[in-house]
Short mmCIF file of N, CA and C in Angstrom, two decimals:
data_model
loop_
_atom_site.label_atom_id
_atom_site.label_comp_id
_atom_site.label_asym_id
_atom_site.label_seq_id
_atom_site.Cartn_x
_atom_site.Cartn_y
_atom_site.Cartn_z
N MET A 1 -42.96 14.11 -2.93
CA MET A 1 -42.07 12.95 -2.98
C MET A 1 -42.92 11.68 -2.99
N ASP A 2 -42.53 10.72 -3.84
CA ASP A 2 -43.21 9.44 -3.91
C ASP A 2 -42.45 8.41 -3.09
N TYR A 3 -43.17 7.44 -2.55
CA TYR A 3 -42.56 6.38 -1.77
C TYR A 3 -42.89 5.03 -2.39
N LEU A 4 -41.91 4.18 -2.44
CA LEU A 4 -42.12 2.79 -2.81
C LEU A 4 -41.86 1.97 -1.56
N TRP A 5 -42.85 1.28 -1.07
CA TRP A 5 -42.72 0.52 0.17
C TRP A 5 -42.16 -0.86 -0.13
N THR A 6 -41.06 -1.19 0.48
CA THR A 6 -40.42 -2.50 0.30
C THR A 6 -40.07 -3.08 1.67
N PRO A 7 -41.08 -3.44 2.46
CA PRO A 7 -40.81 -3.90 3.82
C PRO A 7 -39.99 -5.18 3.90
N TRP A 8 -39.99 -6.01 2.87
CA TRP A 8 -39.23 -7.25 2.90
C TRP A 8 -37.72 -6.98 2.92
N ARG A 9 -37.30 -5.78 2.55
CA ARG A 9 -35.87 -5.45 2.54
C ARG A 9 -35.35 -5.08 3.93
N TYR A 10 -36.24 -4.91 4.91
CA TYR A 10 -35.80 -4.50 6.23
C TYR A 10 -34.80 -5.48 6.83
N ARG A 11 -35.04 -6.79 6.65
CA ARG A 11 -34.09 -7.79 7.19
C ARG A 11 -32.70 -7.56 6.64
N TYR A 12 -32.61 -7.21 5.36
CA TYR A 12 -31.32 -6.95 4.74
C TYR A 12 -30.68 -5.69 5.34
N ILE A 13 -31.45 -4.63 5.44
CA ILE A 13 -30.93 -3.37 5.97
C ILE A 13 -30.51 -3.53 7.42
N ALA A 14 -31.34 -4.18 8.23
CA ALA A 14 -31.06 -4.35 9.65
C ALA A 14 -29.83 -5.21 9.88
N GLY A 15 -29.57 -6.15 8.98
CA GLY A 15 -28.44 -7.05 9.15
C GLY A 15 -27.20 -6.65 8.38
N ALA A 16 -27.25 -5.54 7.65
CA ALA A 16 -26.12 -5.12 6.82
C ALA A 16 -24.87 -4.94 7.68
N GLY A 17 -23.80 -5.57 7.24
CA GLY A 17 -22.53 -5.46 7.94
C GLY A 17 -22.42 -6.30 9.19
N LYS A 18 -23.46 -7.05 9.54
CA LYS A 18 -23.44 -7.84 10.76
C LYS A 18 -23.09 -9.30 10.54
N LEU A 19 -23.03 -9.72 9.28
CA LEU A 19 -22.70 -11.10 9.00
C LEU A 19 -21.20 -11.32 9.17
N ALA A 20 -20.87 -12.29 9.99
CA ALA A 20 -19.46 -12.58 10.25
C ALA A 20 -18.88 -13.50 9.18
N GLY A 21 -19.70 -14.39 8.64
CA GLY A 21 -19.21 -15.38 7.70
C GLY A 21 -19.60 -15.07 6.27
N CYS A 22 -19.48 -16.06 5.45
CA CYS A 22 -19.81 -15.96 4.03
C CYS A 22 -21.23 -16.47 3.80
N VAL A 23 -22.08 -15.67 3.18
CA VAL A 23 -23.46 -16.09 2.93
C VAL A 23 -23.52 -17.32 2.04
N PHE A 24 -22.56 -17.45 1.11
CA PHE A 24 -22.56 -18.59 0.21
C PHE A 24 -22.03 -19.86 0.88
N CYS A 25 -21.34 -19.74 1.96
CA CYS A 25 -20.93 -20.91 2.74
C CYS A 25 -22.01 -21.27 3.76
N GLU A 26 -22.63 -20.25 4.34
CA GLU A 26 -23.63 -20.47 5.38
C GLU A 26 -24.93 -21.04 4.83
N ALA A 27 -25.34 -20.64 3.62
CA ALA A 27 -26.62 -21.07 3.06
C ALA A 27 -26.73 -22.59 2.95
N PRO A 28 -25.80 -23.28 2.28
CA PRO A 28 -25.94 -24.74 2.18
C PRO A 28 -25.70 -25.45 3.51
N ALA A 29 -24.87 -24.88 4.37
CA ALA A 29 -24.58 -25.50 5.67
C ALA A 29 -25.79 -25.47 6.60
N ALA A 30 -26.69 -24.51 6.39
CA ALA A 30 -27.86 -24.38 7.26
C ALA A 30 -28.85 -25.53 7.09
N ASN A 31 -28.82 -26.21 5.93
CA ASN A 31 -29.76 -27.31 5.64
C ASN A 31 -31.21 -26.87 5.77
N ARG A 32 -31.48 -25.63 5.36
CA ARG A 32 -32.83 -25.09 5.29
C ARG A 32 -32.99 -24.47 3.89
N ASP A 33 -33.03 -25.36 2.90
CA ASP A 33 -32.95 -24.92 1.51
C ASP A 33 -34.03 -23.91 1.13
N GLU A 34 -35.27 -24.13 1.54
CA GLU A 34 -36.34 -23.20 1.16
C GLU A 34 -36.09 -21.82 1.77
N GLU A 35 -35.75 -21.78 3.03
CA GLU A 35 -35.48 -20.50 3.70
C GLU A 35 -34.28 -19.79 3.08
N MET A 36 -33.26 -20.56 2.72
CA MET A 36 -32.04 -20.00 2.14
C MET A 36 -32.16 -19.78 0.62
N LEU A 37 -33.27 -20.24 0.04
CA LEU A 37 -33.57 -20.08 -1.39
C LEU A 37 -32.69 -20.94 -2.30
N ILE A 38 -32.19 -22.06 -1.77
CA ILE A 38 -31.43 -23.00 -2.60
C ILE A 38 -32.42 -23.86 -3.36
N VAL A 39 -32.45 -23.71 -4.67
CA VAL A 39 -33.43 -24.43 -5.48
C VAL A 39 -32.91 -25.78 -5.96
N LEU A 40 -31.59 -25.98 -5.95
CA LEU A 40 -31.03 -27.23 -6.43
C LEU A 40 -29.63 -27.40 -5.86
N ARG A 41 -29.32 -28.63 -5.46
CA ARG A 41 -27.97 -28.96 -4.99
C ARG A 41 -27.33 -29.92 -5.97
N GLY A 42 -26.12 -29.60 -6.36
CA GLY A 42 -25.32 -30.50 -7.17
C GLY A 42 -24.25 -31.13 -6.31
N VAL A 43 -23.31 -31.80 -6.93
CA VAL A 43 -22.21 -32.45 -6.21
C VAL A 43 -21.19 -31.41 -5.75
N LYS A 44 -20.82 -30.49 -6.63
CA LYS A 44 -19.77 -29.50 -6.35
C LYS A 44 -20.31 -28.07 -6.20
N ASN A 45 -21.57 -27.85 -6.61
CA ASN A 45 -22.17 -26.51 -6.64
C ASN A 45 -23.63 -26.59 -6.23
N PHE A 46 -24.19 -25.44 -5.90
CA PHE A 46 -25.63 -25.36 -5.65
C PHE A 46 -26.19 -24.15 -6.40
N VAL A 47 -27.51 -24.18 -6.61
CA VAL A 47 -28.20 -23.10 -7.31
C VAL A 47 -29.08 -22.39 -6.30
N ILE A 48 -28.93 -21.08 -6.23
CA ILE A 48 -29.65 -20.27 -5.24
C ILE A 48 -30.26 -19.06 -5.92
N LEU A 49 -31.47 -18.69 -5.48
CA LEU A 49 -32.08 -17.48 -6.00
C LEU A 49 -31.31 -16.27 -5.48
N ASN A 50 -31.21 -15.26 -6.30
CA ASN A 50 -30.63 -13.99 -5.88
C ASN A 50 -31.69 -13.27 -5.05
N ARG A 51 -31.37 -12.89 -3.81
CA ARG A 51 -32.33 -12.20 -2.93
C ARG A 51 -32.71 -10.82 -3.45
N TYR A 52 -31.88 -10.23 -4.28
CA TYR A 52 -32.15 -8.91 -4.84
C TYR A 52 -31.98 -8.99 -6.35
N PRO A 53 -32.92 -9.68 -7.00
CA PRO A 53 -32.77 -10.05 -8.42
C PRO A 53 -32.94 -8.88 -9.37
N TYR A 54 -32.32 -9.01 -10.54
CA TYR A 54 -32.53 -8.06 -11.64
C TYR A 54 -33.89 -8.32 -12.28
N THR A 55 -34.25 -9.60 -12.38
CA THR A 55 -35.55 -10.00 -12.94
C THR A 55 -36.02 -11.25 -12.18
N SER A 56 -37.27 -11.60 -12.34
CA SER A 56 -37.77 -12.84 -11.74
C SER A 56 -37.02 -14.02 -12.35
N GLY A 57 -36.58 -14.94 -11.50
CA GLY A 57 -35.85 -16.11 -11.96
C GLY A 57 -34.34 -15.94 -11.94
N HIS A 58 -33.84 -14.80 -11.47
CA HIS A 58 -32.39 -14.56 -11.40
C HIS A 58 -31.79 -15.50 -10.37
N VAL A 59 -30.94 -16.41 -10.83
CA VAL A 59 -30.29 -17.39 -9.95
C VAL A 59 -28.78 -17.23 -10.02
N MET A 60 -28.12 -17.86 -9.05
CA MET A 60 -26.67 -17.93 -9.04
C MET A 60 -26.27 -19.38 -8.82
N ILE A 61 -25.24 -19.82 -9.51
CA ILE A 61 -24.67 -21.14 -9.33
C ILE A 61 -23.36 -20.93 -8.57
N VAL A 62 -23.27 -21.58 -7.41
CA VAL A 62 -22.20 -21.27 -6.47
C VAL A 62 -21.46 -22.54 -6.07
N PRO A 63 -20.13 -22.55 -6.16
CA PRO A 63 -19.37 -23.70 -5.66
C PRO A 63 -19.51 -23.82 -4.13
N TYR A 64 -19.53 -25.04 -3.64
CA TYR A 64 -19.50 -25.23 -2.19
C TYR A 64 -18.16 -24.74 -1.63
N ALA A 65 -17.09 -24.89 -2.40
CA ALA A 65 -15.76 -24.47 -1.96
C ALA A 65 -15.71 -22.95 -1.90
N HIS A 66 -15.23 -22.42 -0.81
CA HIS A 66 -15.10 -20.97 -0.62
C HIS A 66 -13.84 -20.50 -1.36
N THR A 67 -14.06 -19.86 -2.50
CA THR A 67 -12.94 -19.33 -3.28
C THR A 67 -13.41 -18.18 -4.15
N ALA A 68 -12.50 -17.26 -4.39
CA ALA A 68 -12.74 -16.18 -5.34
C ALA A 68 -11.92 -16.39 -6.60
N ASP A 69 -11.13 -17.45 -6.63
CA ASP A 69 -10.15 -17.69 -7.70
C ASP A 69 -10.69 -18.70 -8.71
N PHE A 70 -11.25 -18.20 -9.79
CA PHE A 70 -11.83 -19.05 -10.82
C PHE A 70 -10.77 -19.96 -11.46
N VAL A 71 -9.58 -19.47 -11.63
CA VAL A 71 -8.50 -20.22 -12.27
C VAL A 71 -8.17 -21.49 -11.49
N ARG A 72 -8.31 -21.45 -10.18
CA ARG A 72 -7.94 -22.60 -9.35
C ARG A 72 -9.08 -23.59 -9.08
N LEU A 73 -10.27 -23.32 -9.64
CA LEU A 73 -11.35 -24.30 -9.47
C LEU A 73 -10.99 -25.59 -10.20
N ASP A 74 -11.33 -26.71 -9.61
CA ASP A 74 -11.07 -27.98 -10.30
C ASP A 74 -12.03 -28.13 -11.47
N THR A 75 -11.66 -28.99 -12.41
CA THR A 75 -12.45 -29.12 -13.64
C THR A 75 -13.85 -29.68 -13.39
N GLN A 76 -14.01 -30.52 -12.37
CA GLN A 76 -15.35 -31.05 -12.06
C GLN A 76 -16.29 -29.91 -11.61
N THR A 77 -15.77 -28.98 -10.84
CA THR A 77 -16.59 -27.86 -10.37
C THR A 77 -16.96 -26.94 -11.52
N THR A 78 -16.00 -26.60 -12.37
CA THR A 78 -16.30 -25.71 -13.49
C THR A 78 -17.24 -26.38 -14.49
N ALA A 79 -17.05 -27.67 -14.73
CA ALA A 79 -17.95 -28.38 -15.64
C ALA A 79 -19.37 -28.42 -15.08
N GLU A 80 -19.49 -28.68 -13.78
CA GLU A 80 -20.82 -28.75 -13.18
C GLU A 80 -21.52 -27.39 -13.18
N ILE A 81 -20.76 -26.30 -13.04
CA ILE A 81 -21.37 -24.97 -13.14
C ILE A 81 -22.10 -24.83 -14.47
N MET A 82 -21.43 -25.21 -15.54
CA MET A 82 -22.04 -25.08 -16.87
C MET A 82 -23.21 -26.05 -17.08
N LEU A 83 -23.06 -27.27 -16.58
CA LEU A 83 -24.17 -28.24 -16.70
C LEU A 83 -25.39 -27.78 -15.91
N LEU A 84 -25.16 -27.23 -14.73
CA LEU A 84 -26.29 -26.70 -13.94
C LEU A 84 -26.90 -25.49 -14.63
N ALA A 85 -26.07 -24.66 -15.24
CA ALA A 85 -26.60 -23.50 -15.97
C ALA A 85 -27.53 -23.95 -17.10
N GLN A 86 -27.14 -25.01 -17.81
CA GLN A 86 -28.00 -25.53 -18.88
C GLN A 86 -29.32 -26.07 -18.31
N ARG A 87 -29.22 -26.80 -17.23
CA ARG A 87 -30.41 -27.39 -16.61
C ARG A 87 -31.36 -26.30 -16.08
N VAL A 88 -30.80 -25.29 -15.44
CA VAL A 88 -31.63 -24.21 -14.92
C VAL A 88 -32.21 -23.39 -16.06
N GLN A 89 -31.44 -23.15 -17.11
CA GLN A 89 -31.97 -22.41 -18.25
C GLN A 89 -33.18 -23.13 -18.84
N ALA A 90 -33.11 -24.44 -18.94
CA ALA A 90 -34.24 -25.20 -19.47
C ALA A 90 -35.46 -25.05 -18.56
N ALA A 91 -35.24 -25.05 -17.25
CA ALA A 91 -36.35 -24.86 -16.30
C ALA A 91 -36.93 -23.45 -16.42
N LEU A 92 -36.06 -22.45 -16.53
CA LEU A 92 -36.54 -21.08 -16.69
C LEU A 92 -37.30 -20.91 -18.00
N ASP A 93 -36.83 -21.56 -19.07
CA ASP A 93 -37.56 -21.53 -20.35
C ASP A 93 -38.98 -22.06 -20.17
N ALA A 94 -39.10 -23.17 -19.46
CA ALA A 94 -40.41 -23.80 -19.27
C ALA A 94 -41.34 -22.97 -18.39
N VAL A 95 -40.77 -22.32 -17.38
CA VAL A 95 -41.60 -21.58 -16.42
C VAL A 95 -41.89 -20.16 -16.87
N TYR A 96 -40.88 -19.43 -17.34
CA TYR A 96 -41.02 -18.00 -17.59
C TYR A 96 -40.98 -17.59 -19.06
N HIS A 97 -40.50 -18.44 -19.96
CA HIS A 97 -40.42 -18.14 -21.38
C HIS A 97 -39.70 -16.83 -21.68
N PRO A 98 -38.48 -16.64 -21.13
CA PRO A 98 -37.77 -15.38 -21.40
C PRO A 98 -37.33 -15.29 -22.85
N GLU A 99 -37.02 -14.07 -23.27
CA GLU A 99 -36.58 -13.83 -24.64
C GLU A 99 -35.06 -13.89 -24.78
N GLY A 100 -34.35 -13.94 -23.67
CA GLY A 100 -32.90 -13.99 -23.69
C GLY A 100 -32.36 -14.21 -22.29
N TYR A 101 -31.04 -14.26 -22.17
CA TYR A 101 -30.38 -14.49 -20.88
C TYR A 101 -29.09 -13.69 -20.79
N ASN A 102 -28.74 -13.31 -19.58
CA ASN A 102 -27.39 -12.87 -19.25
C ASN A 102 -26.79 -13.98 -18.40
N LEU A 103 -25.57 -14.39 -18.74
CA LEU A 103 -24.85 -15.39 -17.96
C LEU A 103 -23.45 -14.87 -17.70
N GLY A 104 -22.96 -15.07 -16.47
CA GLY A 104 -21.58 -14.69 -16.23
C GLY A 104 -21.22 -14.47 -14.79
N MET A 105 -19.93 -14.13 -14.59
CA MET A 105 -19.37 -13.89 -13.26
C MET A 105 -18.72 -12.52 -13.23
N ASN A 106 -18.83 -11.89 -12.07
CA ASN A 106 -18.09 -10.68 -11.78
C ASN A 106 -17.01 -11.08 -10.77
N LEU A 107 -15.78 -11.15 -11.20
CA LEU A 107 -14.69 -11.60 -10.34
C LEU A 107 -13.94 -10.39 -9.80
N GLY A 108 -14.06 -10.17 -8.50
CA GLY A 108 -13.42 -9.05 -7.84
C GLY A 108 -14.36 -7.87 -7.68
N ARG A 109 -14.14 -7.10 -6.64
CA ARG A 109 -15.00 -5.96 -6.34
C ARG A 109 -14.98 -4.94 -7.47
N SER A 110 -13.81 -4.69 -8.07
CA SER A 110 -13.72 -3.70 -9.15
C SER A 110 -14.49 -4.14 -10.39
N ALA A 111 -14.77 -5.44 -10.51
CA ALA A 111 -15.53 -5.97 -11.64
C ALA A 111 -17.03 -6.01 -11.34
N GLY A 112 -17.41 -5.58 -10.13
CA GLY A 112 -18.83 -5.52 -9.79
C GLY A 112 -19.32 -6.63 -8.90
N ALA A 113 -18.43 -7.46 -8.37
CA ALA A 113 -18.85 -8.55 -7.49
C ALA A 113 -19.34 -7.98 -6.17
N GLY A 114 -20.61 -8.22 -5.85
CA GLY A 114 -21.16 -7.79 -4.57
C GLY A 114 -20.60 -8.61 -3.43
N ILE A 115 -20.35 -9.89 -3.69
CA ILE A 115 -19.70 -10.79 -2.74
C ILE A 115 -18.43 -11.26 -3.45
N ALA A 116 -17.34 -10.57 -3.18
CA ALA A 116 -16.11 -10.79 -3.94
C ALA A 116 -15.31 -11.99 -3.46
N ASP A 117 -15.52 -12.44 -2.23
CA ASP A 117 -14.69 -13.52 -1.67
C ASP A 117 -15.15 -14.92 -2.06
N HIS A 118 -16.33 -15.05 -2.66
CA HIS A 118 -16.85 -16.37 -3.02
C HIS A 118 -17.48 -16.23 -4.41
N LEU A 119 -16.80 -16.75 -5.42
CA LEU A 119 -17.29 -16.58 -6.78
C LEU A 119 -18.65 -17.23 -6.98
N HIS A 120 -19.40 -16.69 -7.90
CA HIS A 120 -20.73 -17.21 -8.22
C HIS A 120 -21.07 -16.83 -9.66
N PHE A 121 -21.81 -17.70 -10.32
CA PHE A 121 -22.16 -17.56 -11.73
C PHE A 121 -23.62 -17.15 -11.82
N HIS A 122 -23.88 -15.99 -12.40
CA HIS A 122 -25.26 -15.49 -12.52
C HIS A 122 -25.92 -16.02 -13.79
N LEU A 123 -27.19 -16.34 -13.67
CA LEU A 123 -28.03 -16.70 -14.80
C LEU A 123 -29.29 -15.85 -14.66
N VAL A 124 -29.45 -14.89 -15.59
CA VAL A 124 -30.53 -13.90 -15.48
C VAL A 124 -31.41 -13.96 -16.71
N PRO A 125 -32.67 -14.38 -16.54
CA PRO A 125 -33.59 -14.34 -17.69
C PRO A 125 -33.93 -12.90 -18.04
N ARG A 126 -34.10 -12.61 -19.34
CA ARG A 126 -34.36 -11.24 -19.78
C ARG A 126 -35.52 -11.20 -20.77
N TRP A 127 -36.21 -10.09 -20.78
CA TRP A 127 -37.31 -9.81 -21.68
C TRP A 127 -37.11 -8.42 -22.26
N THR A 128 -37.56 -8.24 -23.50
CA THR A 128 -37.52 -6.92 -24.11
C THR A 128 -38.31 -5.96 -23.22
N GLY A 129 -37.67 -4.89 -22.84
CA GLY A 129 -38.36 -3.88 -22.02
C GLY A 129 -38.29 -4.13 -20.53
N ASP A 130 -37.53 -5.14 -20.07
CA ASP A 130 -37.50 -5.40 -18.63
C ASP A 130 -36.67 -4.37 -17.87
N THR A 131 -35.89 -3.57 -18.59
CA THR A 131 -35.21 -2.44 -17.97
C THR A 131 -36.03 -1.21 -18.31
N ASN A 132 -36.77 -0.73 -17.31
CA ASN A 132 -37.67 0.39 -17.55
C ASN A 132 -37.12 1.67 -16.93
N PHE A 133 -37.90 2.72 -16.93
CA PHE A 133 -37.43 4.00 -16.42
C PHE A 133 -37.08 3.95 -14.94
N MET A 134 -37.72 3.07 -14.17
CA MET A 134 -37.41 2.99 -12.74
C MET A 134 -35.96 2.56 -12.54
N THR A 135 -35.50 1.58 -13.31
CA THR A 135 -34.13 1.12 -13.21
C THR A 135 -33.18 2.17 -13.76
N SER A 136 -33.52 2.75 -14.90
CA SER A 136 -32.63 3.69 -15.58
C SER A 136 -32.49 5.02 -14.85
N ILE A 137 -33.59 5.55 -14.35
CA ILE A 137 -33.58 6.89 -13.76
C ILE A 137 -33.50 6.85 -12.24
N SER A 138 -34.26 5.96 -11.62
CA SER A 138 -34.36 5.94 -10.16
C SER A 138 -33.46 4.92 -9.49
N GLU A 139 -32.74 4.13 -10.28
CA GLU A 139 -31.91 3.05 -9.73
C GLU A 139 -32.73 2.17 -8.79
N THR A 140 -33.95 1.87 -9.23
CA THR A 140 -34.89 1.05 -8.47
C THR A 140 -35.42 -0.04 -9.37
N ARG A 141 -35.45 -1.26 -8.87
CA ARG A 141 -35.98 -2.37 -9.65
C ARG A 141 -37.36 -2.74 -9.12
N LEU A 142 -38.23 -3.10 -10.02
CA LEU A 142 -39.57 -3.54 -9.65
C LEU A 142 -39.69 -5.02 -10.00
N GLU A 143 -40.01 -5.83 -9.02
CA GLU A 143 -40.14 -7.26 -9.25
C GLU A 143 -41.61 -7.66 -9.15
N PRO A 144 -42.13 -8.36 -10.17
CA PRO A 144 -43.54 -8.71 -10.16
C PRO A 144 -43.89 -9.95 -9.35
N GLU A 145 -42.88 -10.65 -8.82
CA GLU A 145 -43.15 -11.92 -8.17
C GLU A 145 -42.34 -12.04 -6.88
N GLU A 146 -42.98 -12.53 -5.84
CA GLU A 146 -42.26 -12.76 -4.58
C GLU A 146 -41.28 -13.91 -4.74
N LEU A 147 -40.19 -13.86 -3.98
CA LEU A 147 -39.17 -14.90 -4.07
C LEU A 147 -39.72 -16.28 -3.71
N ALA A 148 -40.64 -16.35 -2.76
CA ALA A 148 -41.22 -17.65 -2.39
C ALA A 148 -41.95 -18.28 -3.57
N THR A 149 -42.59 -17.47 -4.39
CA THR A 149 -43.29 -17.97 -5.57
C THR A 149 -42.29 -18.45 -6.61
N THR A 150 -41.25 -17.65 -6.85
CA THR A 150 -40.20 -18.04 -7.79
C THR A 150 -39.56 -19.35 -7.34
N TYR A 151 -39.26 -19.44 -6.04
CA TYR A 151 -38.65 -20.65 -5.48
C TYR A 151 -39.52 -21.87 -5.77
N ALA A 152 -40.80 -21.79 -5.47
CA ALA A 152 -41.70 -22.92 -5.67
C ALA A 152 -41.76 -23.33 -7.15
N LYS A 153 -41.84 -22.36 -8.03
CA LYS A 153 -41.92 -22.66 -9.47
C LYS A 153 -40.65 -23.35 -9.97
N LEU A 154 -39.50 -22.81 -9.58
CA LEU A 154 -38.24 -23.40 -10.06
C LEU A 154 -37.96 -24.76 -9.44
N ARG A 155 -38.25 -24.92 -8.15
CA ARG A 155 -38.06 -26.25 -7.51
C ARG A 155 -38.90 -27.30 -8.23
N ARG A 156 -40.14 -26.95 -8.52
CA ARG A 156 -41.04 -27.88 -9.21
C ARG A 156 -40.49 -28.20 -10.61
N ALA A 157 -40.06 -27.18 -11.34
CA ALA A 157 -39.54 -27.40 -12.70
C ALA A 157 -38.24 -28.20 -12.70
N LEU A 158 -37.40 -27.99 -11.70
CA LEU A 158 -36.12 -28.69 -11.64
C LEU A 158 -36.25 -30.12 -11.13
N SER A 159 -37.33 -30.42 -10.44
CA SER A 159 -37.49 -31.77 -9.92
C SER A 159 -38.20 -32.69 -10.90
N SER A 160 -38.74 -32.13 -11.97
CA SER A 160 -39.45 -32.98 -12.94
C SER A 160 -38.54 -33.41 -14.07
#
């Protein structure tokens, strides 16, 4: 049997099911953006790194308002989601030079939303071959970059 050591995931495993509140509400309220991985704050939404990314640079754009109902979002919030997506895509282009992107939302648990009570918009940079045998056969993702490094690169790119 082979082992892949991922000690950074222990905090997630140890805390699974212990969170009383919403991670997307708690992250901006903590006012510890680097620790919470918030790379950019907008007026109605914020941009946060995905702690368990599909690829390096996988971010989510999240409304400050706690809602799962996309239809009831006000137009300023929905417009800012798209404007932030464009801004972050430009930063990801400059930093990582991906060959493509996945953009979108999974609304509801049956649609694949890991956090179904607070909608969020994924922006995932993609490269030819970034889905390898580990993902396909072992349901394991390999990330070449630590989140702290990704955070620093994107913060720098978004602030310039």
